[in-house]
mmCIF file of C-alpha atoms in Angstrom:
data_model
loop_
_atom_site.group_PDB
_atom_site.id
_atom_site.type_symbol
_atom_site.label_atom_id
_atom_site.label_comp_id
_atom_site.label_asym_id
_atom_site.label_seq_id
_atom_site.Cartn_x
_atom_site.Cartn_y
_atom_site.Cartn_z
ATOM 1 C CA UNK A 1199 28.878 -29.134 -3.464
ATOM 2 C CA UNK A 1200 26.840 -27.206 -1.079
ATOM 3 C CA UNK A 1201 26.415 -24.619 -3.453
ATOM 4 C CA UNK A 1202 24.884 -27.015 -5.902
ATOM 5 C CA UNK A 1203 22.694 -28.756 -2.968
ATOM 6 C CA UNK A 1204 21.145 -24.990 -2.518
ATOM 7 C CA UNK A 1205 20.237 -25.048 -6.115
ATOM 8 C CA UNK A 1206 18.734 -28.379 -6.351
ATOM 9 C CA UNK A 1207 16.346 -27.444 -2.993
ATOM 10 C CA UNK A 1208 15.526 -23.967 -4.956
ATOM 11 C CA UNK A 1209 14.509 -25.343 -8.357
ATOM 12 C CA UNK A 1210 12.959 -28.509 -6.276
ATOM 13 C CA UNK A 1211 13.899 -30.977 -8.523
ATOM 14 C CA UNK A 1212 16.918 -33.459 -8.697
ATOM 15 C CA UNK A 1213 19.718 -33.410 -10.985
ATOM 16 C CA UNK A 1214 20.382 -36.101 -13.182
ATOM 17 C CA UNK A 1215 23.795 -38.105 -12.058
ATOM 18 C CA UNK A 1216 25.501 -36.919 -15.523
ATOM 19 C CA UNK A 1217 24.297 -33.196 -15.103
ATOM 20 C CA UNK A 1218 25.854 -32.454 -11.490
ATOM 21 C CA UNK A 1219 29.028 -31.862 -12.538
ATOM 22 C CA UNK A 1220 28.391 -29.336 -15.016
ATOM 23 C CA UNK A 1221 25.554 -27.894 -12.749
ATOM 24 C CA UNK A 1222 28.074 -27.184 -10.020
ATOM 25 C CA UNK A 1223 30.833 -25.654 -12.944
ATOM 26 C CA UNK A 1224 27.967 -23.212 -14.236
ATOM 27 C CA UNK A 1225 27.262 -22.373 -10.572
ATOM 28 C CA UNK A 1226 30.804 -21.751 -9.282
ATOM 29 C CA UNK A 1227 30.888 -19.674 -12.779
ATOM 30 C CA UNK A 1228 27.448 -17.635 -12.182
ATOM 31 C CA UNK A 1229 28.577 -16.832 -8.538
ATOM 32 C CA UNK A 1230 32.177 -15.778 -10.043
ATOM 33 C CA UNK A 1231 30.400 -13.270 -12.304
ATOM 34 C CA UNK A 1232 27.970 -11.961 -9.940
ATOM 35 C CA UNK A 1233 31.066 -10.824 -8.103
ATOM 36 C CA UNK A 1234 32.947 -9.638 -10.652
ATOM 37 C CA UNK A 1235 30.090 -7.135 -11.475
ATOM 38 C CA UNK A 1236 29.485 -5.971 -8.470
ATOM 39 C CA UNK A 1237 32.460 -5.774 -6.028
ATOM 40 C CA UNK A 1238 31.479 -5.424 -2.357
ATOM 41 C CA UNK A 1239 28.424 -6.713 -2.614
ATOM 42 C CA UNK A 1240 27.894 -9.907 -0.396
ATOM 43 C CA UNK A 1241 25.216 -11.856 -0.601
ATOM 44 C CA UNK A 1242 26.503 -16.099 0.755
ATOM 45 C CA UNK A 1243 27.157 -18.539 -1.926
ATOM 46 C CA UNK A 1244 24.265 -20.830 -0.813
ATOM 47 C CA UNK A 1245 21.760 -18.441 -0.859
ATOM 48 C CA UNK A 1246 22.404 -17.367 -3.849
ATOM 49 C CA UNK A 1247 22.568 -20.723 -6.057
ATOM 50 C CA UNK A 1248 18.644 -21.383 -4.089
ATOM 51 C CA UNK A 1249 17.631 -17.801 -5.461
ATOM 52 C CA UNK A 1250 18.726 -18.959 -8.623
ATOM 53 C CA UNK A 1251 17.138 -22.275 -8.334
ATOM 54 C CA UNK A 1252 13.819 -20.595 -7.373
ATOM 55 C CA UNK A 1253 13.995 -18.765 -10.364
ATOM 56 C CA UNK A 1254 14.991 -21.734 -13.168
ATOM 57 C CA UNK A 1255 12.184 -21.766 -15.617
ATOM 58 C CA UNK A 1256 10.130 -25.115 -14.967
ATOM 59 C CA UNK A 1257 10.070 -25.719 -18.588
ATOM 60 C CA UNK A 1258 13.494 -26.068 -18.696
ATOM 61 C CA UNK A 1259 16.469 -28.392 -18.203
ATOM 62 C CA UNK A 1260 18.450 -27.221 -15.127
ATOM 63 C CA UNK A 1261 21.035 -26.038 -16.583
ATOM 64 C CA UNK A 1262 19.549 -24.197 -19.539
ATOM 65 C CA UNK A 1263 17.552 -22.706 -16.982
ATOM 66 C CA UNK A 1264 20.623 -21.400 -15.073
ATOM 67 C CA UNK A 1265 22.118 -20.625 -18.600
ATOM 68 C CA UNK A 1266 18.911 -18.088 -19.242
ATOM 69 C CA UNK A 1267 18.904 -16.150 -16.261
ATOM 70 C CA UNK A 1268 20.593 -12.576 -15.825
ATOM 71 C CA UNK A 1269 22.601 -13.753 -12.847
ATOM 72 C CA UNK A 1270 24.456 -10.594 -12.057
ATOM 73 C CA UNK A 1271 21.113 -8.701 -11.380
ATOM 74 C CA UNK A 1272 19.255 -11.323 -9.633
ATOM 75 C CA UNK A 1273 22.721 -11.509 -7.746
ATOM 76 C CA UNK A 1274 22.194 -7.563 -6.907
ATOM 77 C CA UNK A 1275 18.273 -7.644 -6.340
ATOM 78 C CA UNK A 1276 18.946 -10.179 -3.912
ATOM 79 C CA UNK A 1277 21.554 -8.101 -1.777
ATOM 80 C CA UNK A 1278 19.140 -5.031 -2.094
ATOM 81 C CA UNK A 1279 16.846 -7.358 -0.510
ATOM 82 C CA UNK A 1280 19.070 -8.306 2.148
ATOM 83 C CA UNK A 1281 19.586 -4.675 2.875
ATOM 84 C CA UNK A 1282 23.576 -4.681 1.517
ATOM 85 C CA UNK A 1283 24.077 -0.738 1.772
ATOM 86 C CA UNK A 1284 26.720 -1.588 -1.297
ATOM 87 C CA UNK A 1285 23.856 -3.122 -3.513
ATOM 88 C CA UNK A 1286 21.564 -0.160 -2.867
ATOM 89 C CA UNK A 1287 23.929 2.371 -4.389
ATOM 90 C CA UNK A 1288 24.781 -0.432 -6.966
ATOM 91 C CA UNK A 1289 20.702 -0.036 -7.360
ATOM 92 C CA UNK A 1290 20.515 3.628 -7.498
ATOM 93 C CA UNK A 1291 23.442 4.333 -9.905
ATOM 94 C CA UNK A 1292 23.021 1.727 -12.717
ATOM 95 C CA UNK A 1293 19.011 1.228 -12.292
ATOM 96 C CA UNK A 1294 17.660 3.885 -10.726
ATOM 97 C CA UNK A 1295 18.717 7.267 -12.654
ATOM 98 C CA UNK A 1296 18.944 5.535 -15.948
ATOM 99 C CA UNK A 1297 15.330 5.123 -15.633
ATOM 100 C CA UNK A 1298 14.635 8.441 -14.808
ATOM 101 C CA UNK A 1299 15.662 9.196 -18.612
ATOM 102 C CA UNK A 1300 12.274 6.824 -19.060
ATOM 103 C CA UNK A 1301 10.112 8.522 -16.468
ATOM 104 C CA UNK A 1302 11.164 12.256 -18.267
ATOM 105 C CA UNK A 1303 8.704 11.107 -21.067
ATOM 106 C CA UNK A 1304 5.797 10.877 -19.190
ATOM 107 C CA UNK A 1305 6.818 14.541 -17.664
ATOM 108 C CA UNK A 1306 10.286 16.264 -17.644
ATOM 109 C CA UNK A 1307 9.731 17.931 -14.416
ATOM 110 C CA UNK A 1308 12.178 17.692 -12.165
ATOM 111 C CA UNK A 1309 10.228 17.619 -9.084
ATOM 112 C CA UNK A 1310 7.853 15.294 -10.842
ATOM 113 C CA UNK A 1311 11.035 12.453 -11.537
ATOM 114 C CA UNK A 1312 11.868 12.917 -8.192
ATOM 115 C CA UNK A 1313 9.188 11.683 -6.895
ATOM 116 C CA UNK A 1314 8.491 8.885 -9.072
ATOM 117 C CA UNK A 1315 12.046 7.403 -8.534
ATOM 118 C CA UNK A 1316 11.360 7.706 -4.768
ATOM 119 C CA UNK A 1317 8.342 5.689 -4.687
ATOM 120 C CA UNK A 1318 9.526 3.195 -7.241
ATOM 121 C CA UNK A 1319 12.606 3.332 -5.009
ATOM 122 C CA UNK A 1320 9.784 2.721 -1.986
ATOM 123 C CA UNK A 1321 8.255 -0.217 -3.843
ATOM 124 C CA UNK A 1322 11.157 -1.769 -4.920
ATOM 125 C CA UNK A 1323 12.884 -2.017 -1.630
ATOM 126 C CA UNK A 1324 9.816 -2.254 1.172
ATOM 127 C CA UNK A 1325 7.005 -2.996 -0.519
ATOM 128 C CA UNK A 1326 3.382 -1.996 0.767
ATOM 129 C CA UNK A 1327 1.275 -3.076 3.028
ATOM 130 C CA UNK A 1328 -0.657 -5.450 0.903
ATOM 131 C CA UNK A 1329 2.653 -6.904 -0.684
ATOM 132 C CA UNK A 1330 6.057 -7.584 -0.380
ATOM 133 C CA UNK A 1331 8.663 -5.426 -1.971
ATOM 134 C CA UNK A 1332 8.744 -5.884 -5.742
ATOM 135 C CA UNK A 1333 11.911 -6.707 -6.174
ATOM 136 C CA UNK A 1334 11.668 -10.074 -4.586
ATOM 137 C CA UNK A 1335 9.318 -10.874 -8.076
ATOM 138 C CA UNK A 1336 12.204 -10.122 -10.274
ATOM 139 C CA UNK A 1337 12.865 -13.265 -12.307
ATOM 140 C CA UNK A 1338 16.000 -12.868 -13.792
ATOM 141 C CA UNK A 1339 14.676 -13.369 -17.238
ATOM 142 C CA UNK A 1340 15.226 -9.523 -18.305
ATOM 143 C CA UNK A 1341 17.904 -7.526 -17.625
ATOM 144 C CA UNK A 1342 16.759 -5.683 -14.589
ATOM 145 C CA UNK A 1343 17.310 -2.129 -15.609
ATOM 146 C CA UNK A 1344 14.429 -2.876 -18.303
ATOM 147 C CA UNK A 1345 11.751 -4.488 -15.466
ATOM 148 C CA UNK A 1346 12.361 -1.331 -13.062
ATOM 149 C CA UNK A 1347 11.842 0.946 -15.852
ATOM 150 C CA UNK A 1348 8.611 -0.676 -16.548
ATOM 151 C CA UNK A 1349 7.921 -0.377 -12.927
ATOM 152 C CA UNK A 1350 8.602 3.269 -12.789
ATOM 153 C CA UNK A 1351 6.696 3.880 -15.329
ATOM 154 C CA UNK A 1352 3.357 2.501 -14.255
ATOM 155 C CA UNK A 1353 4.243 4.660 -11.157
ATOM 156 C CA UNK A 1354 4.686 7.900 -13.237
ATOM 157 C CA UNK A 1355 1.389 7.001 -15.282
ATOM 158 C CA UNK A 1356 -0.183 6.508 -12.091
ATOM 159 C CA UNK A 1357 0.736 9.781 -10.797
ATOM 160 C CA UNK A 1358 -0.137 11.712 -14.474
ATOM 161 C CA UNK A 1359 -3.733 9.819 -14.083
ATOM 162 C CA UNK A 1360 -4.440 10.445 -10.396
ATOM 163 C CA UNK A 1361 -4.810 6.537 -10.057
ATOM 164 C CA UNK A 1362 -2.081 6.647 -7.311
ATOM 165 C CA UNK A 1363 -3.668 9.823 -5.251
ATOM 166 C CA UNK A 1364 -0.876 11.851 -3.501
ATOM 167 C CA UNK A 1365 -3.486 13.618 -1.433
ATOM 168 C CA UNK A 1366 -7.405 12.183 -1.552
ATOM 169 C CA UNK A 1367 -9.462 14.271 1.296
ATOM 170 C CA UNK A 1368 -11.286 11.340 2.759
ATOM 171 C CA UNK A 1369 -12.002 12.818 6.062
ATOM 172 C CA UNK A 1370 -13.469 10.383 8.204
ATOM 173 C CA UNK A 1371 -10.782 8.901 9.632
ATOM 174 C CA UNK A 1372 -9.232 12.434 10.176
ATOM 175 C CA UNK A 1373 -12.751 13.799 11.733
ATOM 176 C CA UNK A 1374 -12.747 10.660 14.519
ATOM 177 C CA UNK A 1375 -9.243 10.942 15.762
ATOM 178 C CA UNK A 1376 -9.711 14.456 16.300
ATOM 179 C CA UNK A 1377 -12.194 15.075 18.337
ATOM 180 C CA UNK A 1378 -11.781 16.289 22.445
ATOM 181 C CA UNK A 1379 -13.513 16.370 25.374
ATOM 182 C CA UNK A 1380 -13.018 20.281 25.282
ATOM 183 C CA UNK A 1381 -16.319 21.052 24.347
ATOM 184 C CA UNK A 1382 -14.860 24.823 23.140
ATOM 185 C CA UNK A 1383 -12.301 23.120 20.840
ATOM 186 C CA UNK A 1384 -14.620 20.601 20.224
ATOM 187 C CA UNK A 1385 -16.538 23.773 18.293
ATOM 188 C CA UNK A 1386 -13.927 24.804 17.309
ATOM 189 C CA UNK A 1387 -12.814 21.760 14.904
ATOM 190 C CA UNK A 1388 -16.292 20.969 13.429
ATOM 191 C CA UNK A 1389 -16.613 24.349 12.305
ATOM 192 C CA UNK A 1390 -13.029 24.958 10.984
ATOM 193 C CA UNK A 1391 -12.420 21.697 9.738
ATOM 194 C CA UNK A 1392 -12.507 22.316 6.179
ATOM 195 C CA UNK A 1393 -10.096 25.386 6.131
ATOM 196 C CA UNK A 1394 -8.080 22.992 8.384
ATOM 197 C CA UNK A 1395 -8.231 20.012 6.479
ATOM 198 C CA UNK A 1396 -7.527 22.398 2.979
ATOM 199 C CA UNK A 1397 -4.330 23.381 4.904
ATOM 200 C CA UNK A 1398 -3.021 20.461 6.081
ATOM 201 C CA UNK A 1399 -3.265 19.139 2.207
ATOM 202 C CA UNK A 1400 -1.612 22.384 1.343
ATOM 203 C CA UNK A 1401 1.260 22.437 3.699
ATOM 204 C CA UNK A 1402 1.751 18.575 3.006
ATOM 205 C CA UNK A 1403 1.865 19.075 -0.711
ATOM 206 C CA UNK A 1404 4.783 21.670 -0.211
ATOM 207 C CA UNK A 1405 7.007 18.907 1.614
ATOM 208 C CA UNK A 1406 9.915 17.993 -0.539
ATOM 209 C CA UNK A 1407 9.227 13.973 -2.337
ATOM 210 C CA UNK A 1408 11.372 12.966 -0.212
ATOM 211 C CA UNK A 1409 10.216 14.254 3.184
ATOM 212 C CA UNK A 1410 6.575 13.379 2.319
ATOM 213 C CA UNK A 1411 7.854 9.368 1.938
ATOM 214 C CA UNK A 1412 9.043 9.496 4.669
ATOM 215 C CA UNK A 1413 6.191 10.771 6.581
ATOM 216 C CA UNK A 1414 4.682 7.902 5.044
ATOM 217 C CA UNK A 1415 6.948 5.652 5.667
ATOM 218 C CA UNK A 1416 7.689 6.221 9.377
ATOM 219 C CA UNK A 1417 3.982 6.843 10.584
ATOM 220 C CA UNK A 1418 1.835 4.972 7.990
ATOM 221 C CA UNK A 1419 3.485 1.913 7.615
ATOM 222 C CA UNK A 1420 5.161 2.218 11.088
ATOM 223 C CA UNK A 1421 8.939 1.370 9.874
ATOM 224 C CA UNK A 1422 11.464 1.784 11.763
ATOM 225 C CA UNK A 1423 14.824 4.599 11.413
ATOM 226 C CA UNK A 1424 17.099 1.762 11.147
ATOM 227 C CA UNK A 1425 14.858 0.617 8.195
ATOM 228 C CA UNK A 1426 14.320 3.901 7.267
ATOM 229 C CA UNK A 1427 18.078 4.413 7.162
ATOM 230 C CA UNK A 1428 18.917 1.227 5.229
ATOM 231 C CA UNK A 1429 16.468 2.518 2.376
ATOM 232 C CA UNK A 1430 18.188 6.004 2.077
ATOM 233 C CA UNK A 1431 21.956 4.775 3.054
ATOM 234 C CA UNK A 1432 22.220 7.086 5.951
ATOM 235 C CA UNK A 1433 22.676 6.845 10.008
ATOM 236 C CA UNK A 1434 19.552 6.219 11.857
ATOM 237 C CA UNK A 1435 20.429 9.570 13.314
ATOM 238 C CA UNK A 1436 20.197 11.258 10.021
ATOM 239 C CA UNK A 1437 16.653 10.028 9.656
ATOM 240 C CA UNK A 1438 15.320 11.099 13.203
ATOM 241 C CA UNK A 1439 17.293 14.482 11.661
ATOM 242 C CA UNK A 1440 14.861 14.479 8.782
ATOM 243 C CA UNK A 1441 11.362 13.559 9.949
ATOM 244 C CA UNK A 1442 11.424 16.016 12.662
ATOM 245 C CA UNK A 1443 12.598 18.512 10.670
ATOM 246 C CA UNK A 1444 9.627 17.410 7.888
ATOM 247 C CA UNK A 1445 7.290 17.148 10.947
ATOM 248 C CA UNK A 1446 8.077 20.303 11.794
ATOM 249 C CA UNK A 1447 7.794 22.067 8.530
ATOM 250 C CA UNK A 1448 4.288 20.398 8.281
ATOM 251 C CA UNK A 1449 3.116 21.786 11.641
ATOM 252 C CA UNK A 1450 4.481 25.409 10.952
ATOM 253 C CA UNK A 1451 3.162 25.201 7.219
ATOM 254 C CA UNK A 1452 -0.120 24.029 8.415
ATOM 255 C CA UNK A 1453 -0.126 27.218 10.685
ATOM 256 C CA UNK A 1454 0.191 29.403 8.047
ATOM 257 C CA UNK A 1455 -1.905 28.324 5.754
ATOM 258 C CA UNK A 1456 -4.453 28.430 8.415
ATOM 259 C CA UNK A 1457 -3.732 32.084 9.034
ATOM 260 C CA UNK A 1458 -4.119 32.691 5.702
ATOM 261 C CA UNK A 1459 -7.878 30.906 6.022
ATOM 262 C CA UNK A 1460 -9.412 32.260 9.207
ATOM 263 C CA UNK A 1461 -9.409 35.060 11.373
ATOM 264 C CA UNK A 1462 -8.518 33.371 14.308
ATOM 265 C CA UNK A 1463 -6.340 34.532 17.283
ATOM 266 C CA UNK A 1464 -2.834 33.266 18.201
ATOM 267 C CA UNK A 1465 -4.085 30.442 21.362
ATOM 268 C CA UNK A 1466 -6.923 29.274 18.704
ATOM 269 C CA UNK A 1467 -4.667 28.193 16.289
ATOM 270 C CA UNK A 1468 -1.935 26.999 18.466
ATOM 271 C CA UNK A 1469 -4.890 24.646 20.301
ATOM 272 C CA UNK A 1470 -5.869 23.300 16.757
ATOM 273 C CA UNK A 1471 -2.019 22.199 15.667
ATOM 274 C CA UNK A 1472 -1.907 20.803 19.130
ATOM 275 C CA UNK A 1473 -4.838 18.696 18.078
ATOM 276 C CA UNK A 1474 -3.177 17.966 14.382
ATOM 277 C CA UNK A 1475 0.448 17.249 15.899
ATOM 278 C CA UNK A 1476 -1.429 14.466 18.632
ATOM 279 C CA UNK A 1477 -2.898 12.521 15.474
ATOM 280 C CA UNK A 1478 -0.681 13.087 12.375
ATOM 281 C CA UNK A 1479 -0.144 9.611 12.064
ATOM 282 C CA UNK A 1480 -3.960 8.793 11.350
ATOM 283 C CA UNK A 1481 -3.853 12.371 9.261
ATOM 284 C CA UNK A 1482 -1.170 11.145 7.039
ATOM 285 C CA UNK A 1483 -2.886 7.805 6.493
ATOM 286 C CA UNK A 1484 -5.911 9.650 5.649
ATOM 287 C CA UNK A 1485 -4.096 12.077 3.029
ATOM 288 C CA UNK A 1486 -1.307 9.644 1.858
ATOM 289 C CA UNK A 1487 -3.096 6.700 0.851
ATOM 290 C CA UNK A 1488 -1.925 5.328 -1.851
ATOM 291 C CA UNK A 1489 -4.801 2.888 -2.890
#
C-alpha cells in the first residue's frame, strides 16, 4: 500500500474506503507499464505514484484522473529529472529528433536544428535562471512528444525573430570588468574596444551550438561538469575536454579576428586576450543573454 499512500499525499486528497482497492490495482498497473516502456529506467515506486498524484486533474475522481494521464512519459520526464542517464537517451531518441522534423519547418538548416534542439534540450533538463527546468511542468495530459515539440518550436520562432538574442552587444557589463590599473592597456581597451568587442561576437558566433551552450552553461549559470556531464551523457572528463577546447577556440578566434581589425603588434594583442581570457565569464553573460 505504500505506493497508494504516495498517491493519496500527491493528489492531497483521501480516497474513498470503496475506491482504494482499485486505486492501488490501477497504480501497481501504471507503474507496470511505465516499465515496460522504458526498460532501465528507474525512477522508485513511491515517487512515482506522488508524481502522479501531483498531476491528477482536481476536477476529477482519483481514479479517472490516474486513468487520463500519459503515465509512461510522466514516468520518463520524471527520471530525466532525476538525472537517469537511461531516461535521457530515452529523451533524445523518441522526443528529441522526432521534433526536429517540427523545428525543419521553421528553417531546414542543419546548423539552425542543431541548435534549437540543444537549447530546448537546455530548457528541458536545467532550466534557467529565473525557472526551473520545464520538464518538471509537464502534466501528463498530452503525450509528451507533442508538448516538447511545442516547446521547440517557440524556441526556433524565437531564434527566426531575434526574441531569444544569441549575441546582443550590451557592453556595459563587458566595459567594467575590463578595465586595469595599466594605464597603457587601460588606452589601449577604450580605444579598441569596439573592434574588440565586434570580434569577440565574431569568434563566439563561429563556436559549434554545442560548444557555445556550454560556454553558457559552465560560466553563466555556473553548473557544474558533473551536471554538465549528466545533460550530455558523457564523463565529467569529457566535458573539462570540451570547454577548454571551446575556450580555447574562442581565445585564438578572437585573436584573429582582431588581426584582421587593427594594426596592432604581436605583445598588444596578446595583452588584450589576456584581459578577455581573465573575464570571459562576465563577457559571455554579456553576449549570451538570453532574455
Amino acid at each position: 500500500m505504500e505506493p497508494l499512500r504516495s498517491f493519496l499525499e500527491g493528489a492531497a486528497r483521501p480516497a474513498a474506503p470503496d475506491e482504494a482497492d482499485a486505486l492501488a490495482r490501477q497504480l501497481v498497473d501504471a507503474l507496470a507499464r511505465a516499465r515496460e516502456a522504458w526498460p532501465g529506467v528507474e525512477v522508485a515506486a513511491e515517487d512515482f505514484a506522488r508524481h502522479l498524484g501531483e498531476r491528477v486533474a482536481r476536477e476529477a475522481s482519483l481514479a479517472d484522473g490516474l486513468r487520463a494521464l500519459a503515465v509512461e512519459d510522466l514516468y520518463l520526464a520524471r527520471a530525466c529529472l532525476a538525472g537517469d542517464r537511461a531516461a535521457m537517451d530515452g529523451l533524445q531518441r523518441a522526443v528529441l529528433v522526432p521534433v526536429s522534423r517540427a523545428v525543419r519547418r521553421v528553417d531546414a538548416s542543419d546548423a539552425f536544428v542543431d541548435e534549437v534542439l540543444q537549447l530546448t534540450r537546455m530548457k528541458l533538463l536545467v532550466g534557467g535562471a529565473r525557472q526551473e527546468p520545464r520538464l518538471a511542468e509537464y502534466a501528463g495530459r498530452g503525450a509528451l512528444r507533442r508538448w516538447t515539440e511545442a516547446v521547440a518550436l517557440g524556441v526556433a520562432v524565437g531564434l527566426k525573430r531575434g526574441a531569444i538574442k544569441a549575441l546582443p552587444l550590451d557592453d556595459a557589463p563587458l566595459v567594467s570588468e575590463l578595465r586595469t590599473a595599466d594605464p597603457e592597456l587601460a588606452l589601449m581597451q577604450e580605444r579598441y574596444r569596439p573592434a574588440f568587442r565586434a570580434a569577440f561576437a565574431e569568434a563566439l558566433s563561429g563556436l559549434s551550438p554545442r560548444d557555445r551552450n556550454l560556454l553558457r552553461l559552465s560560466l553563466v549559470q555556473n553548473l557544474g561538469v558533473e551536471s554538465l556531464g549528466t545533460l550530455h551523457q558523457v564523463h565529467a572528463s569529457t566535458i573539462s575536454r570540451w570547454l577548454a577546447k571551446a575556450r580555447q577556440s574562442l581565445l585564438e578566434d578572437t585573436r584573429a579576428a582582431l588581426a584582421r581589425r587593427l594594426a596592432l603588434t604581436t605583445s598588444q594583442l596578446d595583452s588584450l586576450l589576456r584581459v578577455m581570457d581573465a573575464s570571459l565569464a562576465v563577457s559571455l553573460s554579456s553576449l549570451l543573454d538570453e532574455g
